[in-house]
mmCIF file of C-alpha atoms in Angstrom:
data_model
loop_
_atom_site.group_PDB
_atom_site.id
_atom_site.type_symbol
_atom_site.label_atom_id
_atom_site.label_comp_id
_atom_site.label_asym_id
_atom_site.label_seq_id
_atom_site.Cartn_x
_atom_site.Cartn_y
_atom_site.Cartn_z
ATOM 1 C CA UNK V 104 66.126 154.294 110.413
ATOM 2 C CA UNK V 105 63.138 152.498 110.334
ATOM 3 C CA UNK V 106 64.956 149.406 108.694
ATOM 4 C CA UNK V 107 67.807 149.483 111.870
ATOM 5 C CA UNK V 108 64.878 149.353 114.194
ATOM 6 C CA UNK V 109 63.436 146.603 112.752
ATOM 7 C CA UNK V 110 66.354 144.526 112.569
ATOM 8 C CA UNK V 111 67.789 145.323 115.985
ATOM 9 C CA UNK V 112 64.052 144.046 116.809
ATOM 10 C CA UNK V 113 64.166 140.821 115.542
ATOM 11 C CA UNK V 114 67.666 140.311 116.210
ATOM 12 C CA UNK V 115 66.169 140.924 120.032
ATOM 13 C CA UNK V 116 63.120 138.250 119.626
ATOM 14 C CA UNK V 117 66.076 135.860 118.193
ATOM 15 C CA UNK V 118 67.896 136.284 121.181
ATOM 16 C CA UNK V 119 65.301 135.634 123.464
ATOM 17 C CA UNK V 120 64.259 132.880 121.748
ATOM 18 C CA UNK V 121 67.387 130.838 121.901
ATOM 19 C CA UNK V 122 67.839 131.259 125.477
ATOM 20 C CA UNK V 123 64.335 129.683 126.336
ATOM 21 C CA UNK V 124 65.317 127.152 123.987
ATOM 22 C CA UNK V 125 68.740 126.442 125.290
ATOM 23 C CA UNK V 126 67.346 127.141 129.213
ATOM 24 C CA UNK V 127 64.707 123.922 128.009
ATOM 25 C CA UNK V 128 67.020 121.652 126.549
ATOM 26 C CA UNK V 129 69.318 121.768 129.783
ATOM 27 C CA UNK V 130 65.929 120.873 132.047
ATOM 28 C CA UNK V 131 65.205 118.472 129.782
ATOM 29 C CA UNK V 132 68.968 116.671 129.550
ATOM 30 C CA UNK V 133 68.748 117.155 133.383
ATOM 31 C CA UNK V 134 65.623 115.788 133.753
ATOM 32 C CA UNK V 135 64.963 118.999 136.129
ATOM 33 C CA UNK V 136 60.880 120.474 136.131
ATOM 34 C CA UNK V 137 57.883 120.527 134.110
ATOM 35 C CA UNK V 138 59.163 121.026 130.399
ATOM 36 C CA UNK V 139 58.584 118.393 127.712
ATOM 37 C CA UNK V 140 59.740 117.578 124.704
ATOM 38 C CA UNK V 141 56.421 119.436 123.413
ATOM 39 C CA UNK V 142 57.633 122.681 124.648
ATOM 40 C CA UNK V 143 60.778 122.507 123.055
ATOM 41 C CA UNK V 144 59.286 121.347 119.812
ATOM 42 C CA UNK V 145 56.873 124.390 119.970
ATOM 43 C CA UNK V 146 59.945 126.797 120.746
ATOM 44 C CA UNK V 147 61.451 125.287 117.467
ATOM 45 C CA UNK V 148 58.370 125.564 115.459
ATOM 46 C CA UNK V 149 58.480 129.786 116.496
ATOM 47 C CA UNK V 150 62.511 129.806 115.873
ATOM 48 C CA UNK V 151 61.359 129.726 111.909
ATOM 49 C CA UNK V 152 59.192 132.770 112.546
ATOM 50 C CA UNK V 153 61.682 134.529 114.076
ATOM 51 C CA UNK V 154 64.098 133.462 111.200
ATOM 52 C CA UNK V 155 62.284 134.505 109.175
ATOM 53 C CA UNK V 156 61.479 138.244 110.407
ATOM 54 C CA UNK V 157 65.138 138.258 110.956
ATOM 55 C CA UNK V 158 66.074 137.711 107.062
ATOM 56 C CA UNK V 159 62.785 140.171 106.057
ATOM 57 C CA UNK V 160 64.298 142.783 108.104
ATOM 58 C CA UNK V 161 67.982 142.192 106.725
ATOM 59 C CA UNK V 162 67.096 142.650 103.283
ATOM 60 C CA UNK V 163 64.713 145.729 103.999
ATOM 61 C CA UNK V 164 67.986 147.038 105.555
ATOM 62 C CA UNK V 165 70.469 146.044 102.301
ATOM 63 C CA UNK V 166 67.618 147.577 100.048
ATOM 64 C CA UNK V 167 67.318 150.897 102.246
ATOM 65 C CA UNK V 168 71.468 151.407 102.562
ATOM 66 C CA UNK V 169 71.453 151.244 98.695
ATOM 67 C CA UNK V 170 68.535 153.629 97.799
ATOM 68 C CA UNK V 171 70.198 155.602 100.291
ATOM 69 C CA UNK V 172 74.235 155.266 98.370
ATOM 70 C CA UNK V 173 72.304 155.706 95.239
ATOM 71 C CA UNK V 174 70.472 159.079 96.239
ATOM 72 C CA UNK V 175 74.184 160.373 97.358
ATOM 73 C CA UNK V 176 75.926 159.277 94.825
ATOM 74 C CA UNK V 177 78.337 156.580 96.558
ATOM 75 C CA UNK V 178 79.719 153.389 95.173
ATOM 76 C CA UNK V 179 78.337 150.216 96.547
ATOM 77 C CA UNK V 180 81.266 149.554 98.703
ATOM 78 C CA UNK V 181 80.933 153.076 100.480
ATOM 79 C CA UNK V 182 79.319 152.233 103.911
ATOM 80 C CA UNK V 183 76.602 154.549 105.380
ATOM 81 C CA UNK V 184 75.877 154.890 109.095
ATOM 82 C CA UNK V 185 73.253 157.254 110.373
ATOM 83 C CA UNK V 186 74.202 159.275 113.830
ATOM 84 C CA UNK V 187 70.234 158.997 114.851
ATOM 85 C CA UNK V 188 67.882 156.546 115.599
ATOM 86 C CA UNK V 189 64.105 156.758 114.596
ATOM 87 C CA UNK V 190 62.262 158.488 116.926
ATOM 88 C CA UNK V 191 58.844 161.295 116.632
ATOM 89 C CA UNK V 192 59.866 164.556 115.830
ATOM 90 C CA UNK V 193 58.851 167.460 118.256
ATOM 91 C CA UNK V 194 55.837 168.663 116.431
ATOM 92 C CA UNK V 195 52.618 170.258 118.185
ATOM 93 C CA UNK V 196 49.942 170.996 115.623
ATOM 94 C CA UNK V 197 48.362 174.769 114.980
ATOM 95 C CA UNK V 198 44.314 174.937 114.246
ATOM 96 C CA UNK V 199 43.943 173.854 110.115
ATOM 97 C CA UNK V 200 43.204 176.707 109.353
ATOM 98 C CA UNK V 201 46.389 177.886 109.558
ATOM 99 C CA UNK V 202 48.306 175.616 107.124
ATOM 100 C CA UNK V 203 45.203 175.827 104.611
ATOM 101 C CA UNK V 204 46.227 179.669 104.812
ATOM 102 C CA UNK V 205 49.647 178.592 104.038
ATOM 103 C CA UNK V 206 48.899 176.855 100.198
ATOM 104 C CA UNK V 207 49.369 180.546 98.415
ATOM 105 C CA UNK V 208 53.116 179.982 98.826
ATOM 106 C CA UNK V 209 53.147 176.956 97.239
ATOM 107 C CA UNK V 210 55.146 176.774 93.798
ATOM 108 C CA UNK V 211 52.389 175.907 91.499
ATOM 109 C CA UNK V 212 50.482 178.502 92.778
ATOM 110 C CA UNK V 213 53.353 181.124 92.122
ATOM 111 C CA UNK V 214 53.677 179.747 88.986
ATOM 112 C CA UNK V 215 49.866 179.569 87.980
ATOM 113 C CA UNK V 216 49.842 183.719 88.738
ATOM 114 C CA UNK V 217 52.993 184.159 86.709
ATOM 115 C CA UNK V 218 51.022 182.236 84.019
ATOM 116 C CA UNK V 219 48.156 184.688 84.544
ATOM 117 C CA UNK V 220 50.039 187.695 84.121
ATOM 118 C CA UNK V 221 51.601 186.270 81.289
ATOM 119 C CA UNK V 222 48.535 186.025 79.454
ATOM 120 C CA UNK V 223 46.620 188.783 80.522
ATOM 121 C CA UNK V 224 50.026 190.697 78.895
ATOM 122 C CA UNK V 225 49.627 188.293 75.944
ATOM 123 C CA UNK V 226 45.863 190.015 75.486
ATOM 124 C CA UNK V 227 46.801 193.356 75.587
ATOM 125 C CA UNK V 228 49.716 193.268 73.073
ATOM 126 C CA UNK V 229 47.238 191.110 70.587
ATOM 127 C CA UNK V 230 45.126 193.713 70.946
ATOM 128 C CA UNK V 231 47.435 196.479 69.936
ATOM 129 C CA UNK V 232 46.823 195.158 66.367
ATOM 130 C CA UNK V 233 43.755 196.890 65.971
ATOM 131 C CA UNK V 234 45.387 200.351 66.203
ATOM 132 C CA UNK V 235 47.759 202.070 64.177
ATOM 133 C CA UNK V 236 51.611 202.105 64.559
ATOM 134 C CA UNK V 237 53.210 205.231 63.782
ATOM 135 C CA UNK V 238 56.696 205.861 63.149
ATOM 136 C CA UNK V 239 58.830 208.868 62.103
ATOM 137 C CA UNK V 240 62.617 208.417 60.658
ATOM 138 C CA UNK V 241 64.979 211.243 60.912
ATOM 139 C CA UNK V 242 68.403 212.095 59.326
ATOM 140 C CA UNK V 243 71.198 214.561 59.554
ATOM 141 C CA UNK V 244 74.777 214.589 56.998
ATOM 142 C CA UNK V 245 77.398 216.810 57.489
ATOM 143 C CA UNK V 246 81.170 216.410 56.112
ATOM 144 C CA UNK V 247 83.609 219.189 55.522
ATOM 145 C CA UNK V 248 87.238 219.217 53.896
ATOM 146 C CA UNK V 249 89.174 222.735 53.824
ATOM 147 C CA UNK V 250 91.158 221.105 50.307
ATOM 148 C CA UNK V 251 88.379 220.586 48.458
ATOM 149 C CA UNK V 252 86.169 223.481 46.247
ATOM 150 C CA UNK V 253 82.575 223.592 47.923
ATOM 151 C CA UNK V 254 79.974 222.653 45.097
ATOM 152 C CA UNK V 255 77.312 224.809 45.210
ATOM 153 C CA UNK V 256 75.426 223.173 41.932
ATOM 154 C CA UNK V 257 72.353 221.371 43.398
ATOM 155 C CA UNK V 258 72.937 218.527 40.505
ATOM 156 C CA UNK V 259 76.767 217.846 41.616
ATOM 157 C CA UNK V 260 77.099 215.302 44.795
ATOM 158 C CA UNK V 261 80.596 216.106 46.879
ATOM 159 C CA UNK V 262 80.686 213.762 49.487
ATOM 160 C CA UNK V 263 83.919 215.771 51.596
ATOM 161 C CA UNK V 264 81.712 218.992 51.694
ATOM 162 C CA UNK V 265 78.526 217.661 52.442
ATOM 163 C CA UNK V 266 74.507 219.180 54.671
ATOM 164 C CA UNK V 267 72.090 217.419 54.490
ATOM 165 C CA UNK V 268 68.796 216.742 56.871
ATOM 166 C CA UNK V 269 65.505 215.216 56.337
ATOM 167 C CA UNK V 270 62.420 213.657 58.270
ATOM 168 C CA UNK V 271 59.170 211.509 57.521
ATOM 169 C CA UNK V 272 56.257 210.914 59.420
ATOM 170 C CA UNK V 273 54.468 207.312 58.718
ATOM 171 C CA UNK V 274 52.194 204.980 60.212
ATOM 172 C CA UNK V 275 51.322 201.431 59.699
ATOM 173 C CA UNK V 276 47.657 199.515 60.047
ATOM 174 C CA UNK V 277 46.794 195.968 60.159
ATOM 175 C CA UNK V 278 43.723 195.368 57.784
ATOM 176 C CA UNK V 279 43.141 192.001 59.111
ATOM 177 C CA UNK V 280 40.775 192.771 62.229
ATOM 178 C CA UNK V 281 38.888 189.164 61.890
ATOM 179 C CA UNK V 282 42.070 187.626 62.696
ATOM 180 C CA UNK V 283 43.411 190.162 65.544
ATOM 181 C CA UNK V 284 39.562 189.474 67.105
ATOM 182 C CA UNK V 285 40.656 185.687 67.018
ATOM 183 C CA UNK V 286 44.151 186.462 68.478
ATOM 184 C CA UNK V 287 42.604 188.592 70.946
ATOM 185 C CA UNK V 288 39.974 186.278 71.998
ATOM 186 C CA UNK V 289 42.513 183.466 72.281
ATOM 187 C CA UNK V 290 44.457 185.430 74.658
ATOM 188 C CA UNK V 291 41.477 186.308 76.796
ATOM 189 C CA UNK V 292 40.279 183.090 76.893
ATOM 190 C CA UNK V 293 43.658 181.149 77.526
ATOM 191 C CA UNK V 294 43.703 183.990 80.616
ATOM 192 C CA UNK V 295 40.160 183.195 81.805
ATOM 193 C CA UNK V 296 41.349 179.352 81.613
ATOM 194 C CA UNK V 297 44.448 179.947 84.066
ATOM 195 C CA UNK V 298 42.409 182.221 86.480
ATOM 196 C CA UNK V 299 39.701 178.758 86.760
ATOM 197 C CA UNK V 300 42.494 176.269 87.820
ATOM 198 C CA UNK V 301 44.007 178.872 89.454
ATOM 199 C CA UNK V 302 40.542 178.603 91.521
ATOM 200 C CA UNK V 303 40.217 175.075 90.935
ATOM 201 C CA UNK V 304 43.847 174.567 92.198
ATOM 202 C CA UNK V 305 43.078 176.915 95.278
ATOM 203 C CA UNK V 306 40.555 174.651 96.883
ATOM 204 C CA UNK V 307 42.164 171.447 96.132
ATOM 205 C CA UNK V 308 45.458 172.440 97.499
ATOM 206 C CA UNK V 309 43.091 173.291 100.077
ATOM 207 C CA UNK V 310 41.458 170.059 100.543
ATOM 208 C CA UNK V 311 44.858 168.313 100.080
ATOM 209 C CA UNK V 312 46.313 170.508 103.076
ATOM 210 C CA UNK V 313 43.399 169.143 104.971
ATOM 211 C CA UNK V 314 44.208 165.306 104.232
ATOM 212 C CA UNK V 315 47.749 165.485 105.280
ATOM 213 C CA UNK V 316 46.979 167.606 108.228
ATOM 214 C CA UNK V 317 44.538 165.188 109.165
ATOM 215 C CA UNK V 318 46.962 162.180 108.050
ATOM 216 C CA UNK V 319 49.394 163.636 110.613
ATOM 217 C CA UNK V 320 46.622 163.936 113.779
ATOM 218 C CA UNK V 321 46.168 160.106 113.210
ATOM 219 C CA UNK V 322 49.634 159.132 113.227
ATOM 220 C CA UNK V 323 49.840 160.979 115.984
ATOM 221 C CA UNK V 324 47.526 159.344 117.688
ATOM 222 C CA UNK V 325 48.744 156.864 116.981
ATOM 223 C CA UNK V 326 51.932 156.442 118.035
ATOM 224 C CA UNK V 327 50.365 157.392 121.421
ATOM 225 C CA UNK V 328 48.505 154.512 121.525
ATOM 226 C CA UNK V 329 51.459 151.853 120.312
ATOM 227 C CA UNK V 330 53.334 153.540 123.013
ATOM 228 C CA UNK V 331 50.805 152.706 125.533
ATOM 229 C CA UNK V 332 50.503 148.981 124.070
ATOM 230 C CA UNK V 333 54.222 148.584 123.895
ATOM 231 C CA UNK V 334 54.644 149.297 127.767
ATOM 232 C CA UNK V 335 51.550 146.861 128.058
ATOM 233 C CA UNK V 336 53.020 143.771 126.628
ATOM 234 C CA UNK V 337 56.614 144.832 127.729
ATOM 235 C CA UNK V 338 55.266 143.931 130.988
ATOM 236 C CA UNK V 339 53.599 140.948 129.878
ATOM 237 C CA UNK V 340 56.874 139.508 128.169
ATOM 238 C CA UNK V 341 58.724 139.964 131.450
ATOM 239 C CA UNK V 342 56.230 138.317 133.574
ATOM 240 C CA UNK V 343 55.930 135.660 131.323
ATOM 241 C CA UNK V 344 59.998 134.994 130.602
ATOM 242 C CA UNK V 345 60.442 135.258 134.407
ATOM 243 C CA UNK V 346 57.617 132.796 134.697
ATOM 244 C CA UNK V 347 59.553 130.559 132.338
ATOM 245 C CA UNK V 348 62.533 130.766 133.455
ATOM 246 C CA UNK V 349 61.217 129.592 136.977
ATOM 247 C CA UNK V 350 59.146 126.816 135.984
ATOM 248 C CA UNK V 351 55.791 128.370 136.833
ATOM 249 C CA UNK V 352 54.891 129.248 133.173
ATOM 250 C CA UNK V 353 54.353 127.469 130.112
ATOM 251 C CA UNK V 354 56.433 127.628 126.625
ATOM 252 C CA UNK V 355 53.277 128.356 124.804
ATOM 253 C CA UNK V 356 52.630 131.504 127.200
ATOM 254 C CA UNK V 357 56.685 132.651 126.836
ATOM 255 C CA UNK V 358 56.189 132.079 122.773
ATOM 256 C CA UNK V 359 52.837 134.178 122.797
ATOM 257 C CA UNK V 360 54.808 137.144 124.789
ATOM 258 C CA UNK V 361 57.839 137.303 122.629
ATOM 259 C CA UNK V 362 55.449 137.547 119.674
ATOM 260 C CA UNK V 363 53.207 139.568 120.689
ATOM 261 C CA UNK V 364 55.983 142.218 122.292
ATOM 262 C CA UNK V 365 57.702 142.002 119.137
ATOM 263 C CA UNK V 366 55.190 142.693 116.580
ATOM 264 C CA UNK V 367 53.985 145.449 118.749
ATOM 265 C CA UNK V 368 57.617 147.130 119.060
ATOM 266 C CA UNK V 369 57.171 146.501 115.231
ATOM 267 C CA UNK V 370 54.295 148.108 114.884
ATOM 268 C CA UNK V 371 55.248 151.365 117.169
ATOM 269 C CA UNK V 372 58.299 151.816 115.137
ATOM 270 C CA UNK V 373 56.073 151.845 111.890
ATOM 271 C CA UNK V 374 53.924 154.261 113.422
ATOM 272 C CA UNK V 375 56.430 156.839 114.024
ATOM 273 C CA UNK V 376 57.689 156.220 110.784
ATOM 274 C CA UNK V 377 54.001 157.284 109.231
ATOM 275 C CA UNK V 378 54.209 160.002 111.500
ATOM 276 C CA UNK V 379 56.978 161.868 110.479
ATOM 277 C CA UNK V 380 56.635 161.212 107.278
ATOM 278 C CA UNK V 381 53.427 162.952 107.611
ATOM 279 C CA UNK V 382 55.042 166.031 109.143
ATOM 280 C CA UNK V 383 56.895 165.622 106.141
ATOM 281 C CA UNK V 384 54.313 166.067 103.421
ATOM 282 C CA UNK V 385 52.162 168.438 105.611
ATOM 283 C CA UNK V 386 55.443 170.497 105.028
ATOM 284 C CA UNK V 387 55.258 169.592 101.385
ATOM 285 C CA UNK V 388 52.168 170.742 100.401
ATOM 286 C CA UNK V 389 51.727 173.587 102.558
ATOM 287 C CA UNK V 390 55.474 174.963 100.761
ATOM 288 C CA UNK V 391 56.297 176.185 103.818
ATOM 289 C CA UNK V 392 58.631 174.372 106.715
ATOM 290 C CA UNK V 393 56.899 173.740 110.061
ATOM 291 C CA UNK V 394 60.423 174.788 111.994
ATOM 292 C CA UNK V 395 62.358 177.984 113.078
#
């Protein structure tokens, strides 16, 4: 969006620029009012700037429209036309406090108490080592078959007439309690270590929700203030082009208008552009969207 802007800017200041040129050269072949050869020289000499802004803001356009095909996965020959035009989003700003309040449902910080819990588990089954495991197996045969003699000698095995049961009780005990103290102290420690970035992480998300909410005050600001200049030299370029065009003003003062209108329209659509992008990341790294 940004890229349109610009170009539709300095396709503007082109414009302009040729018809004070053009208006010139007919005085001049008329030999009609003040201009000189001078003037039109100095128009030419600012055609080149403009030319040049012109073919900086073309390619800025080529290079956006194929990030943007590449990101979507078109072909180079798919075109791409965007149904807005840059402009500041609606956005009024809560207290920080707020947002700052907001960084617990960021990812990292969902994943750094998963991580906790994970380890804190980790500790108590390394710890489970130091105590005994105790087990108890249990089993129960019986087979019958009316054709076959029941064996009643303890020393003959008859698998068709068969009762059997049984139990045992057992336990089992790790000797090695040096290395279930290391395990276990691993554990705690590796725990200990995710609950201090967990802390660490708290206040710099923190201190990072600060920056971009204060990142987005100032572009706020702003674009209120490039607003305010753009109406200022808007004026300005229309006083001086009429001034121009009637003889009463100079091509230096029409040249320092156009200029100075268009590299403040430049600079207001580059402020809104740093604006929302800064709603942007304020939504970023609080996790959580700023809109219904």
């Amino acid at each position: 969006l940004l890229a349109n802007e610009l170009v539709d800017l300095a396709l503007e200041a082109r414009e302009e620029i040729q018809k004070a040129r053009s208006f010139v050269d007919e005085k001049l072949e008329a030999d009609e009012g003040d201009f000189t050869y001078t003037d039109l020289a100095r128009i030419d000499r600012f055609v080149y700037d403009v030319e040049e802004k012109v073919h900086e803001a073309e390619k800025g356009q080529a290079l956006a429209l194929s990030a943007m095909r590449l990101l979507l996965g078109l072909g180079n020959r798919d075109s791409v036309a965007l149904s807005e035009t840059l402009a500041p989003v609606a956005f009024e700003a809560e207290p920080l406090e707020i947002y700052v309040d907001r960084r617990e449902n960021r990812p990292e910080m969902e994943q750094l108490r998963s991580g906790m819990e994970a380890t804190v588990a980790l500790a108590r089954v390394a710890k489970t080592d130091y105590y005994p495991q105790f087990f108890i197996g249990a089993q129960f045969k019986w087979s019958y078959a009316p054709n076959r003699d029941d064996q009643k000698s303890p020393f003959a095995n008859d698998n068709f007439n068969l009762l059997q049961g049984g139990a045992i009780l057992g336990f089992r005990q790790s000797l090695s309690f040096g290395m279930t103290s290391v395990r276990v102290k691993k554990a705690r420690l590796e725990a200990e270590k995710l609950r201090y970035v967990h802390r660490l992480a708290d206040k710099g998300f923190g201190l990072e929700i600060e920056e971009a909410y204060r990142d987005l005050l100032e572009a706020k600001a702003n674009v209120a203030a490039a607003r305010k200049a753009r109406r200022a030299t808007r004026r300005w370029f229309f006083s001086a082009r009429d001034g121009f065009n009637s003889g009463l003003g100079e091509a230096k003062e029409m040249i320092d208008a156009v200029k100075e209108y268009s590299i403040i329209r430049a600079k207001y659509h580059a402020e809104v552009y740093h604006f929302n992008r800064a709603w942007a990341r304020l939504q970023k790294v609080t996790g959580h969207s700023l809109v219904p």
